[in-house]
Amino acid sequence: VRVSLDEITKDREWTMIDTPSVQIEDSKDLGIIYKATLSVFPEVKLPNYKKIAQKVMAEEKEQKVEDKEINETIEWIRKERKQGEALPEINDAWAKTLGKFENVEQFKKSISEGILAEKKVREHDRLRLKILDEIVKEAAIDLPEVMVQKTYDNMFKQYSPMLKASGKTEEEIKKIIHEKAKNNVESNLVMYQLAKVEKLEPTEEQVKKQQGSVESDANYQYIYGVLQNENVFQFLEKQK
């Protein structure tokens, strides 16, 4: 049976995503008659992802830092560094105790650069997520429930205690996690298909370079996925 199924999946270029369910119906001299239920990797029809990415990237917002934000950060640091009830005075001497700063202006400049970098990262992540969400919405995916269920089982163990603590009912928790699992699987399938279509899969050499001394299969697959997703996002971001 196994050899027969291997030949069938190879001929049809199917990728199995779960162990086949096999039922023997008859056994004769010439062979075995059986019925098999197969879960194969689903077909993913992508929309015009370049156009979607271009539209979302056009929404990119220029990031700026306001004086108020710098002052609020300084006040937070003063409270963290206060001696007793007295807040430290904002002067050059105090700035020197906080790092390699010669004066308050250098200190403020460092704070401003830090806030700006954080804002740019948040905007960068927002655009990436929006591009992916829009592509997933317009993609046609024949989603196998077995993939959703496996993801659901893992996520339920991870998130259910936190959701229970928030006062949600068992039914509400299951609904929330199932929706998250479905979105997770759809996103992963879209990223996989994009990498396949645009030939963005990382090479074995690239993965092993990042892998370092931890040479387990799980670590290899994790790094492969991270590099592949990064390649896809960088490709989409270039569609400005």
Tab-separated table of C-alpha atoms in Angstrom:
chain	number	residue	atom	x	y	z
A	1	VAL	CA	0.000	0.000	0.000
A	2	ARG	CA	2.773	2.434	0.938
A	3	VAL	CA	4.620	1.882	-2.362
A	4	SER	CA	1.386	2.332	-4.292
A	5	LEU	CA	0.568	5.599	-2.497
A	6	ASP	CA	4.118	6.878	-3.027
A	7	GLU	CA	3.759	6.292	-6.770
A	8	ILE	CA	0.370	8.031	-6.887
A	9	THR	CA	1.561	11.114	-5.033
A	10	LYS	CA	4.726	11.296	-7.148
A	11	ASP	CA	2.819	10.980	-10.442
A	12	ARG	CA	0.404	13.737	-9.453
A	13	GLU	CA	3.106	15.897	-7.824
A	14	TRP	CA	1.184	15.940	-4.526
A	15	THR	CA	2.815	16.860	-1.236
A	16	MET	CA	1.333	14.973	1.700
A	17	ILE	CA	0.581	16.989	4.836
A	18	ASP	CA	-0.736	14.167	7.028
A	19	THR	CA	-0.596	10.388	7.374
A	20	PRO	CA	-3.041	8.764	4.908
A	21	SER	CA	-6.114	6.994	6.267
A	22	VAL	CA	-6.198	3.560	4.610
A	23	GLN	CA	-9.054	1.028	4.626
A	24	ILE	CA	-8.465	-2.433	3.108
A	25	GLU	CA	-11.598	-3.437	1.154
A	26	ASP	CA	-10.434	-6.689	-0.406
A	27	SER	CA	-7.352	-8.889	-0.708
A	28	LYS	CA	-6.890	-11.070	-3.751
A	29	ASP	CA	-4.124	-13.024	-5.441
A	30	LEU	CA	-3.431	-10.149	-7.783
A	31	GLY	CA	-3.137	-7.601	-5.010
A	32	ILE	CA	-5.023	-5.514	-2.485
A	33	ILE	CA	-8.026	-3.292	-3.078
A	34	TYR	CA	-8.024	-0.391	-0.669
A	35	LYS	CA	-9.559	3.007	-0.109
A	36	ALA	CA	-7.281	5.834	1.014
A	37	THR	CA	-8.082	9.317	2.270
A	38	LEU	CA	-5.189	11.665	1.539
A	39	SER	CA	-4.497	15.148	2.878
A	40	VAL	CA	-2.378	16.922	0.282
A	41	PHE	CA	-0.785	20.344	0.186
A	42	PRO	CA	-3.500	22.752	-0.953
A	43	GLU	CA	-3.635	24.779	-4.126
A	44	VAL	CA	-3.025	28.483	-3.521
A	45	LYS	CA	-4.082	30.969	-6.212
A	46	LEU	CA	-2.406	34.295	-5.603
A	47	PRO	CA	-3.953	37.649	-6.527
A	48	ASN	CA	-1.956	40.491	-8.105
A	49	TYR	CA	0.388	40.681	-5.119
A	50	LYS	CA	2.746	43.181	-6.737
A	51	LYS	CA	-0.088	45.670	-7.177
A	52	ILE	CA	-1.273	45.099	-3.600
A	53	ALA	CA	2.237	45.615	-2.214
A	54	GLN	CA	2.723	48.757	-4.288
A	55	LYS	CA	-0.548	50.224	-3.021
A	56	VAL	CA	0.236	49.502	0.642
A	57	MET	CA	3.825	50.763	0.403
A	58	ALA	CA	2.466	54.050	-0.982
A	59	GLU	CA	0.820	54.529	2.431
A	60	GLU	CA	4.184	54.602	4.224
A	61	LYS	CA	4.234	57.463	6.729
A	62	GLU	CA	7.263	59.603	7.434
A	63	GLN	CA	8.237	59.235	11.068
A	64	LYS	CA	9.079	62.249	13.235
A	65	VAL	CA	9.945	62.783	16.882
A	66	GLU	CA	8.210	65.533	18.858
A	67	ASP	CA	9.875	67.482	21.675
A	68	LYS	CA	7.109	66.225	23.962
A	69	GLU	CA	8.218	62.633	23.410
A	70	ILE	CA	11.840	63.466	24.241
A	71	ASN	CA	10.813	65.347	27.387
A	72	GLU	CA	8.549	62.513	28.542
A	73	THR	CA	11.408	60.048	28.140
A	74	ILE	CA	13.745	62.284	30.111
A	75	GLU	CA	11.175	62.598	32.898
A	76	TRP	CA	10.824	58.822	33.040
A	77	ILE	CA	14.603	58.444	33.324
A	78	ARG	CA	14.746	61.114	36.055
A	79	LYS	CA	12.159	59.229	38.106
A	80	GLU	CA	14.075	55.978	37.648
A	81	ARG	CA	17.324	57.649	38.766
A	82	LYS	CA	16.005	59.743	41.648
A	83	GLN	CA	17.731	59.634	45.039
A	84	GLY	CA	15.101	59.493	47.732
A	85	GLU	CA	12.414	62.037	46.945
A	86	ALA	CA	14.627	64.398	44.942
A	87	LEU	CA	14.652	64.207	41.149
A	88	PRO	CA	18.089	64.789	39.549
A	89	GLU	CA	18.632	68.148	37.894
A	90	ILE	CA	18.837	68.098	34.100
A	91	ASN	CA	22.329	69.368	33.335
A	92	ASP	CA	25.541	68.323	31.605
A	93	ALA	CA	26.940	66.683	34.722
A	94	TRP	CA	23.867	64.455	35.030
A	95	ALA	CA	23.939	63.618	31.303
A	96	LYS	CA	27.516	62.363	31.668
A	97	THR	CA	26.404	59.834	34.288
A	98	LEU	CA	23.969	58.246	31.785
A	99	GLY	CA	26.463	57.233	29.120
A	100	LYS	CA	29.023	58.622	26.715
A	101	PHE	CA	27.436	62.056	26.584
A	102	GLU	CA	29.323	65.331	26.933
A	103	ASN	CA	26.209	67.388	27.561
A	104	VAL	CA	22.399	67.403	27.681
A	105	GLU	CA	22.092	68.101	23.951
A	106	GLN	CA	23.965	64.901	23.065
A	107	PHE	CA	21.750	63.009	25.498
A	108	LYS	CA	18.587	64.441	23.929
A	109	LYS	CA	19.891	63.621	20.459
A	110	SER	CA	20.451	60.015	21.497
A	111	ILE	CA	16.905	59.780	22.892
A	112	SER	CA	15.485	61.283	19.698
A	113	GLU	CA	17.380	58.799	17.519
A	114	GLY	CA	16.187	55.905	19.667
A	115	ILE	CA	12.538	56.983	19.509
A	116	LEU	CA	12.784	57.528	15.733
A	117	ALA	CA	14.330	54.096	15.174
A	118	GLU	CA	11.547	52.474	17.215
A	119	LYS	CA	8.862	54.339	15.250
A	120	LYS	CA	10.407	53.266	11.942
A	121	VAL	CA	10.441	49.617	13.051
A	122	ARG	CA	6.760	49.820	14.051
A	123	GLU	CA	5.821	51.411	10.706
A	124	HIS	CA	7.917	48.825	8.866
A	125	ASP	CA	6.139	45.962	10.678
A	126	ARG	CA	2.722	47.562	10.133
A	127	LEU	CA	3.245	47.761	6.379
A	128	ARG	CA	4.484	44.184	6.168
A	129	LEU	CA	1.494	42.851	8.068
A	130	LYS	CA	-0.942	44.899	5.995
A	131	ILE	CA	0.563	43.696	2.705
A	132	LEU	CA	0.279	40.083	3.843
A	133	ASP	CA	-3.260	40.555	5.177
A	134	GLU	CA	-4.432	42.109	1.893
A	135	ILE	CA	-2.864	39.337	-0.188
A	136	VAL	CA	-4.419	36.643	2.038
A	137	LYS	CA	-7.855	38.308	1.736
A	138	GLU	CA	-7.735	38.142	-2.068
A	139	ALA	CA	-6.028	34.746	-2.390
A	140	ALA	CA	-8.041	31.625	-3.231
A	141	ILE	CA	-6.967	28.848	-0.860
A	142	ASP	CA	-8.397	25.347	-0.621
A	143	LEU	CA	-7.668	25.195	3.090
A	144	PRO	CA	-7.375	21.679	4.590
A	145	GLU	CA	-8.957	21.489	8.038
A	146	VAL	CA	-6.194	19.124	9.181
A	147	MET	CA	-3.649	21.969	8.865
A	148	VAL	CA	-5.887	24.343	10.794
A	149	GLN	CA	-6.531	21.731	13.500
A	150	LYS	CA	-2.833	21.036	14.066
A	151	THR	CA	-2.113	24.742	14.399
A	152	TYR	CA	-5.178	25.166	16.621
A	153	ASP	CA	-3.999	22.409	18.984
A	154	ASN	CA	-0.594	24.064	19.412
A	155	MET	CA	-2.057	27.547	19.848
A	156	PHE	CA	-4.690	26.342	22.310
A	157	LYS	CA	-1.983	25.092	24.675
A	158	GLN	CA	-0.161	28.397	24.358
A	159	TYR	CA	-2.983	30.942	24.558
A	160	SER	CA	-5.905	29.350	26.420
A	161	PRO	CA	-4.544	30.021	29.958
A	162	MET	CA	-4.103	33.708	29.147
A	163	LEU	CA	-7.573	33.974	27.597
A	164	LYS	CA	-9.152	32.138	30.551
A	165	ALA	CA	-7.522	34.630	32.899
A	166	SER	CA	-9.188	37.457	30.936
A	167	GLY	CA	-12.616	36.032	31.857
A	168	LYS	CA	-13.569	34.619	28.458
A	169	THR	CA	-15.768	31.505	28.230
A	170	GLU	CA	-14.542	28.180	26.817
A	171	GLU	CA	-16.621	28.730	23.678
A	172	GLU	CA	-15.222	32.230	23.148
A	173	ILE	CA	-11.661	30.956	23.639
A	174	LYS	CA	-12.126	28.168	21.078
A	175	LYS	CA	-13.603	30.591	18.538
A	176	ILE	CA	-10.800	33.147	18.977
A	177	ILE	CA	-8.016	30.571	18.744
A	178	HIS	CA	-9.589	28.778	15.759
A	179	GLU	CA	-9.760	32.071	13.857
A	180	LYS	CA	-6.143	32.825	14.741
A	181	ALA	CA	-5.105	29.334	13.644
A	182	LYS	CA	-6.944	29.720	10.321
A	183	ASN	CA	-5.300	33.102	9.660
A	184	ASN	CA	-1.908	31.697	10.625
A	185	VAL	CA	-2.193	28.776	8.192
A	186	GLU	CA	-3.475	30.992	5.365
A	187	SER	CA	-0.612	33.453	5.876
A	188	ASN	CA	1.988	30.680	5.905
A	189	LEU	CA	0.559	29.138	2.732
A	190	VAL	CA	0.614	32.496	0.937
A	191	MET	CA	4.214	33.146	2.010
A	192	TYR	CA	5.204	29.653	0.850
A	193	GLN	CA	3.516	30.125	-2.534
A	194	LEU	CA	5.062	33.580	-3.041
A	195	ALA	CA	8.517	32.179	-2.326
A	196	LYS	CA	7.888	29.330	-4.753
A	197	VAL	CA	6.551	31.504	-7.588
A	198	GLU	CA	9.247	34.172	-7.280
A	199	LYS	CA	12.028	31.654	-6.487
A	200	LEU	CA	12.822	33.237	-3.125
A	201	GLU	CA	13.634	30.065	-1.198
A	202	PRO	CA	16.906	30.295	0.746
A	203	THR	CA	19.735	28.005	-0.282
A	204	GLU	CA	21.064	25.247	1.954
A	205	GLU	CA	24.317	27.197	2.268
A	206	GLN	CA	22.460	30.319	3.495
A	207	VAL	CA	20.540	28.324	6.101
A	208	LYS	CA	23.605	26.499	7.394
A	209	LYS	CA	25.476	29.792	7.670
A	210	GLN	CA	22.778	31.080	10.034
A	211	GLN	CA	22.359	27.733	11.737
A	212	GLY	CA	25.742	27.804	13.475
A	213	SER	CA	26.568	24.896	15.740
A	214	VAL	CA	22.945	23.859	16.411
A	215	GLU	CA	22.422	21.344	13.603
A	216	SER	CA	19.033	19.833	14.474
A	217	ASP	CA	16.366	19.414	11.792
A	218	ALA	CA	13.942	21.588	13.787
A	219	ASN	CA	16.496	24.406	13.948
A	220	TYR	CA	17.187	24.065	10.208
A	221	GLN	CA	13.474	24.290	9.360
A	222	TYR	CA	12.994	27.278	11.668
A	223	ILE	CA	15.886	29.229	10.120
A	224	TYR	CA	14.756	28.235	6.624
A	225	GLY	CA	11.309	29.687	7.366
A	226	VAL	CA	12.700	32.909	8.829
A	227	LEU	CA	15.008	33.498	5.842
A	228	GLN	CA	12.286	32.626	3.343
A	229	ASN	CA	9.785	35.024	4.933
A	230	GLU	CA	12.388	37.793	5.018
A	231	ASN	CA	13.136	37.233	1.314
A	232	VAL	CA	9.423	37.448	0.484
A	233	PHE	CA	8.843	40.613	2.508
A	234	GLN	CA	11.891	42.325	1.013
A	235	PHE	CA	10.648	41.424	-2.457
A	236	LEU	CA	7.202	42.879	-1.722
A	237	GLU	CA	8.667	46.052	-0.211
A	238	LYS	CA	10.546	46.727	-3.448
A	239	GLN	CA	7.246	47.080	-5.325
A	240	LYS	CA	7.049	50.790	-4.417
